[in-house]
Short mmCIF file of C-alpha atoms in Angstrom, two decimals:
data_model
loop_
_atom_site.label_atom_id
_atom_site.label_comp_id
_atom_site.label_asym_id
_atom_site.label_seq_id
_atom_site.Cartn_x
_atom_site.Cartn_y
_atom_site.Cartn_z
CA MET P 160 -5.12 36.13 -25.51
CA ARG P 161 -4.98 36.13 -21.68
CA SER P 162 -5.05 39.94 -21.54
CA ARG P 163 -7.99 39.89 -23.80
CA LEU P 164 -9.80 37.58 -21.49
CA PHE P 165 -9.16 39.83 -18.50
CA LYS P 166 -10.37 42.90 -20.50
CA ILE P 167 -13.63 40.87 -21.08
CA ALA P 168 -14.03 40.13 -17.40
CA THR P 169 -13.48 43.98 -16.48
CA THR P 170 -15.44 45.47 -19.24
CA ALA P 171 -18.04 48.29 -18.34
CA ASP P 172 -20.49 46.98 -20.98
CA PRO P 173 -23.47 45.97 -18.81
CA LEU P 174 -24.56 43.28 -21.56
CA THR P 175 -21.21 41.69 -21.58
CA ALA P 176 -21.13 41.59 -17.56
CA THR P 177 -24.56 39.97 -17.52
CA VAL P 178 -23.74 37.31 -20.06
CA LEU P 179 -20.59 36.43 -17.98
CA GLN P 180 -22.85 35.89 -14.90
CA ILE P 181 -24.51 32.79 -16.65
CA PRO P 182 -23.20 29.81 -14.93
CA ALA P 183 -22.09 27.97 -18.29
CA VAL P 184 -20.37 31.04 -19.86
CA GLU P 185 -18.70 31.61 -16.52
CA ARG P 186 -17.45 27.85 -16.51
CA PHE P 187 -16.21 28.21 -19.94
CA TYR P 188 -14.22 31.41 -19.37
CA GLN P 189 -12.70 29.77 -16.31
CA THR P 190 -11.60 26.91 -18.84
CA LEU P 191 -10.07 29.50 -21.17
CA LEU P 192 -8.13 31.03 -18.31
CA ARG P 193 -6.79 27.67 -17.28
CA TRP P 194 -5.84 26.83 -20.77
CA THR P 195 -4.20 30.22 -21.20
CA GLU P 196 -2.16 29.83 -18.22
CA GLY P 197 -1.22 26.31 -18.84
CA ASN P 198 0.08 27.21 -22.52
CA GLY P 199 1.64 30.61 -21.71
CA GLY P 200 -1.05 32.54 -23.38
CA ASN P 201 0.26 31.16 -26.70
CA THR P 202 -2.47 31.14 -29.22
CA THR P 203 -0.81 28.27 -31.40
CA ASN P 204 -0.75 26.10 -28.20
CA ILE P 205 -4.36 26.81 -27.17
CA ASN P 206 -5.44 26.03 -30.80
CA LYS P 207 -3.74 22.63 -30.52
CA GLU P 208 -5.40 22.12 -27.04
CA TRP P 209 -8.82 22.98 -28.56
CA GLY P 210 -8.18 20.48 -31.39
CA ARG P 211 -7.15 17.78 -28.75
CA LYS P 212 -10.32 18.15 -26.76
CA LEU P 213 -12.26 18.25 -29.92
CA GLN P 214 -10.77 14.91 -31.11
CA GLU P 215 -11.22 13.11 -27.90
CA SER P 216 -15.01 14.12 -27.88
CA TYR P 217 -17.92 12.02 -29.11
CA SER P 218 -18.67 14.35 -32.07
CA GLY P 219 -15.07 15.21 -32.86
CA ASN P 220 -12.95 12.02 -32.88
CA GLY P 221 -13.44 11.57 -36.47
CA LEU P 222 -11.91 14.76 -37.22
CA ARG P 223 -8.22 13.59 -36.27
CA GLN P 224 -6.96 13.13 -39.55
CA GLY P 225 -8.67 16.40 -41.05
CA SER P 226 -5.48 18.37 -40.68
CA THR P 227 -3.51 15.93 -42.96
CA SER P 228 -5.76 16.52 -46.01
CA GLY P 229 -6.33 20.00 -46.72
CA VAL P 230 -8.32 19.10 -49.77
CA SER P 231 -11.10 17.35 -47.60
CA GLY P 232 -11.91 20.86 -46.04
CA ASN P 233 -12.06 22.90 -49.06
CA TRP P 234 -15.71 22.69 -49.43
CA VAL P 235 -16.01 24.59 -46.19
CA ARG P 236 -14.38 27.56 -47.66
CA ASN P 237 -15.58 27.25 -51.24
CA PRO P 238 -18.97 25.25 -51.14
CA PRO P 239 -20.46 24.34 -54.58
CA ASN P 240 -22.55 27.10 -56.25
CA PHE P 241 -25.76 24.99 -56.25
CA TRP P 242 -25.55 24.51 -52.52
CA SER P 243 -28.40 26.36 -50.46
CA GLY P 244 -27.73 27.80 -47.00
CA THR P 245 -29.61 24.86 -45.61
CA ASP P 246 -27.32 22.38 -47.70
CA PHE P 247 -24.35 23.87 -46.19
CA ILE P 248 -25.45 23.69 -42.81
CA ASN P 249 -26.44 20.10 -43.10
CA ALA P 250 -23.13 19.23 -44.64
CA VAL P 251 -21.33 20.78 -41.54
CA LYS P 252 -23.58 18.91 -39.31
CA LEU P 253 -22.68 15.72 -41.16
CA ARG P 254 -18.80 16.23 -41.14
CA GLY P 255 -18.92 17.25 -37.50
CA ASN P 256 -21.25 14.24 -36.37
CA LEU P 257 -23.72 16.87 -35.32
CA LEU P 258 -26.86 15.06 -36.83
CA PRO P 259 -29.32 13.89 -34.32
CA THR P 260 -29.24 10.12 -33.21
CA LYS P 261 -30.31 8.28 -30.38
CA GLY P 262 -26.62 7.11 -29.72
CA ILE P 263 -25.47 10.57 -28.21
CA PRO P 264 -23.87 10.45 -24.68
CA SER P 265 -26.67 12.40 -23.00
CA ASN P 266 -29.06 9.71 -23.76
CA PRO P 267 -29.30 6.87 -21.14
CA PRO P 268 -27.29 3.64 -22.18
CA HIS P 269 -30.71 1.68 -22.65
CA GLU P 270 -32.16 4.26 -25.18
CA ARG P 271 -29.11 4.38 -27.43
CA ARG P 272 -30.14 1.32 -29.59
CA CYS P 273 -30.93 1.72 -33.22
CA ARG P 274 -34.25 2.19 -34.13
CA ALA P 275 -33.89 -0.33 -36.92
CA GLY P 276 -33.75 -2.96 -34.31
CA CYS P 277 -30.16 -4.28 -35.02
CA ASN P 278 -29.11 -3.99 -31.55
CA LYS P 279 -26.18 -1.53 -32.14
CA THR P 280 -25.67 1.90 -30.69
CA GLU P 281 -27.29 4.34 -33.14
CA SER P 282 -24.30 6.53 -33.77
CA LEU P 283 -24.04 8.52 -37.21
CA SER P 284 -21.21 6.16 -38.36
CA HIS P 285 -23.68 3.10 -37.69
CA VAL P 286 -26.28 4.77 -39.57
CA LEU P 287 -24.05 5.62 -42.60
CA GLN P 288 -21.75 2.53 -42.47
CA GLY P 289 -23.30 -0.47 -40.85
CA CYS P 290 -26.89 -0.38 -40.43
CA PRO P 291 -28.65 -3.10 -42.41
CA LEU P 292 -31.59 -0.76 -43.17
CA THR P 293 -29.34 1.63 -44.90
CA HIS P 294 -27.35 -1.03 -46.79
CA TRP P 295 -28.87 -0.20 -50.42
CA HIS P 296 -28.36 3.42 -49.77
CA ARG P 297 -24.58 2.73 -49.19
CA ILE P 298 -24.40 0.63 -52.37
CA ARG P 299 -26.03 3.66 -54.39
CA ARG P 300 -23.62 6.07 -52.72
CA HIS P 301 -20.69 3.95 -53.78
CA ASP P 302 -21.83 3.43 -57.34
CA ARG P 303 -22.54 7.15 -57.82
CA VAL P 304 -19.04 7.86 -56.83
CA ALA P 305 -17.57 5.06 -59.14
CA GLY P 306 -19.90 6.56 -61.97
CA ARG P 307 -18.68 10.27 -61.46
CA LEU P 308 -14.99 8.86 -61.30
CA ARG P 309 -15.84 6.94 -64.87
CA GLN P 310 -17.21 10.15 -66.31
CA ILE P 311 -14.17 12.28 -65.38
CA SER P 312 -11.68 9.59 -66.45
CA GLU P 313 -13.43 9.04 -69.89
CA ARG P 314 -13.36 12.84 -70.41
CA ASN P 315 -9.68 12.76 -70.12
CA GLY P 316 -9.07 10.16 -72.45
CA TRP P 317 -9.19 6.91 -70.44
CA ILE P 318 -11.01 3.77 -71.78
CA VAL P 319 -12.91 2.34 -68.78
CA GLU P 320 -14.38 -0.79 -68.09
CA GLU P 321 -16.41 -1.84 -64.86
CA ALA P 322 -16.18 -4.78 -62.80
CA THR P 323 -13.32 -6.36 -64.73
CA ARG P 324 -12.81 -10.01 -63.54
CA LEU P 325 -8.96 -10.43 -62.84
CA ARG P 326 -7.99 -14.26 -62.45
CA LEU P 327 -4.66 -14.53 -60.93
CA ALA P 328 -2.22 -17.54 -61.02
CA ASP P 329 -3.59 -19.33 -57.97
CA GLY P 330 -6.95 -19.22 -59.31
CA SER P 331 -8.21 -16.65 -56.92
CA LEU P 332 -10.30 -13.76 -58.53
CA ARG P 333 -10.15 -9.88 -58.14
CA LYS P 334 -12.85 -7.65 -59.51
CA PRO P 335 -12.15 -3.91 -58.92
CA ASP P 336 -14.84 -1.40 -59.70
CA LEU P 337 -13.00 0.17 -62.73
CA THR P 338 -10.34 -0.62 -64.79
CA MET P 339 -8.63 2.21 -66.76
CA VAL P 340 -6.44 2.22 -69.72
CA ARG P 341 -4.67 5.06 -71.54
CA GLY P 342 -1.72 4.33 -73.84
CA ASP P 343 0.69 1.75 -71.92
CA THR P 344 -0.74 2.50 -68.62
CA ILE P 345 -3.56 0.40 -66.85
CA VAL P 346 -4.91 1.55 -63.62
CA VAL P 347 -6.91 -0.93 -61.38
CA CYS P 348 -9.25 1.25 -59.40
CA ASP P 349 -11.46 0.26 -56.62
CA ILE P 350 -13.45 2.90 -54.59
CA THR P 351 -13.68 2.59 -50.97
CA ILE P 352 -15.62 4.73 -48.22
CA VAL P 353 -14.09 4.13 -45.10
CA TRP P 354 -14.18 5.35 -41.28
CA GLU P 355 -12.23 8.52 -40.39
CA GLY P 356 -10.87 8.04 -36.87
CA PRO P 357 -7.62 7.40 -35.02
CA ASN P 358 -6.21 5.49 -38.29
CA PRO P 359 -5.10 7.41 -41.16
CA LEU P 360 -6.67 6.81 -44.36
CA THR P 361 -3.32 5.94 -45.88
CA MET P 362 -3.62 2.75 -43.84
CA ALA P 363 -6.73 1.74 -45.72
CA TYR P 364 -5.19 2.61 -48.96
CA GLN P 365 -2.14 0.55 -48.68
CA GLN P 366 -4.37 -2.58 -47.54
CA LYS P 367 -6.19 -1.93 -50.94
CA VAL P 368 -3.05 -1.70 -52.76
CA ALA P 369 -1.63 -5.05 -51.13
CA TYR P 370 -4.87 -6.76 -52.15
CA TYR P 371 -4.68 -5.58 -55.87
CA ARG P 372 -0.99 -5.95 -56.22
CA PRO P 373 -0.86 -9.52 -57.65
CA THR P 374 -2.88 -8.32 -60.47
CA HIS P 375 0.03 -6.52 -61.88
CA ASN P 376 1.52 -10.08 -62.61
CA ILE P 377 -1.40 -11.57 -64.57
CA LEU P 378 0.47 -11.73 -67.88
CA PRO P 379 2.14 -14.83 -68.88
CA PRO P 380 6.09 -14.61 -68.65
CA GLU P 381 6.58 -14.43 -72.33
CA GLU P 382 4.45 -11.23 -72.52
CA GLU P 383 5.96 -9.44 -69.60
CA GLU P 384 8.68 -7.80 -71.65
CA ASN P 385 6.09 -5.65 -73.44
CA ALA P 386 3.62 -5.53 -70.62
CA PRO P 387 2.04 -2.24 -69.91
CA ASP P 388 2.85 -0.16 -66.67
CA PHE P 389 0.21 -1.35 -63.77
CA TYR P 390 -0.96 1.00 -61.19
CA THR P 391 -3.23 0.51 -58.28
CA ALA P 392 -5.56 3.39 -57.48
CA GLY P 393 -7.96 3.28 -54.30
CA PRO P 394 -10.01 6.39 -54.26
CA PHE P 395 -10.77 6.90 -50.51
CA ILE P 396 -13.66 8.98 -49.24
CA GLY P 397 -13.59 9.24 -45.41
CA ASN P 398 -16.93 9.32 -43.07
CA SER P 399 -15.62 11.64 -40.34
CA THR P 400 -18.19 10.57 -38.04
CA SER P 401 -17.10 9.13 -34.72
CA ARG P 402 -17.46 5.24 -34.12
CA ASN P 403 -18.94 4.60 -30.77
CA GLU P 404 -20.34 1.08 -31.05
CA PRO P 405 -19.92 -1.57 -28.25
#
C-alpha cells in the first residue's frame, strides 16, 4: 500500500496533483503515510487501525461489536428488494450514526441540548432510545418486532401466546412478550432493543436469560418429572448509534 501512495504522490496526472494540493487531502495523505510506516505497510494491520479509529470516534463507537455478528451487516450487501436507493442511503446513515442531530461534536456544548426540552444531549441514540418525545414510537417499534416474530413462529408450527403472566413461587411476576409452545418444548421469549457500544450484545442477552430463568421451575414438584423443556429466548436488536450523553 505504501508503494501505491508514493505512486499517487509522483503521478504526472494534473488533476490528481491538483487534488493532492488541497490541505484536507494532503493531511489525509500524510496520515495514511504514517499508518503504513507504523504498520509496515501491512494492509490487514492498516484496516485494523482504521477500525480502531472509527470505533473511537463519535459516529463509530456503536460499531465496535459489528464484526462479531456477520448477520447484522448482511443487508448492506443484500438490501431488501423493496428498498429504494434513498431507503438504502438512509439505512446506512442510521447504522453509522450519520443522521443530523444537534449533539454532534462540531456544535458548541450549549447548542447540543435536545429540542424536545428534556435537557439531554441530542445524540441519535437519545432520540431513538431515551427521549420522552419518541416514547410511543419505541413502543410501536417493539410491538412490530414482536408481531413479526409471532407470524414467523406460527408459520413454523408454534402455538404463540402474548404477554403470558408467569407467577413464581416467591409471588413475583414475569410477563414475557411471547410464550411459544411446540410439542414438549416451551420457549419464553422477550424482545429487547438495546444499545450497541463497548459492551457485547451477549451481556444483555445473559441478563435477560437470568431474569427469566426462575420461570423454568414454576411447575409443582409432583409434575416436574413430565415437565416440558423450557428455554429462554431474548431476540436482541442493537442500535449501533453512539451514546454520548452527560
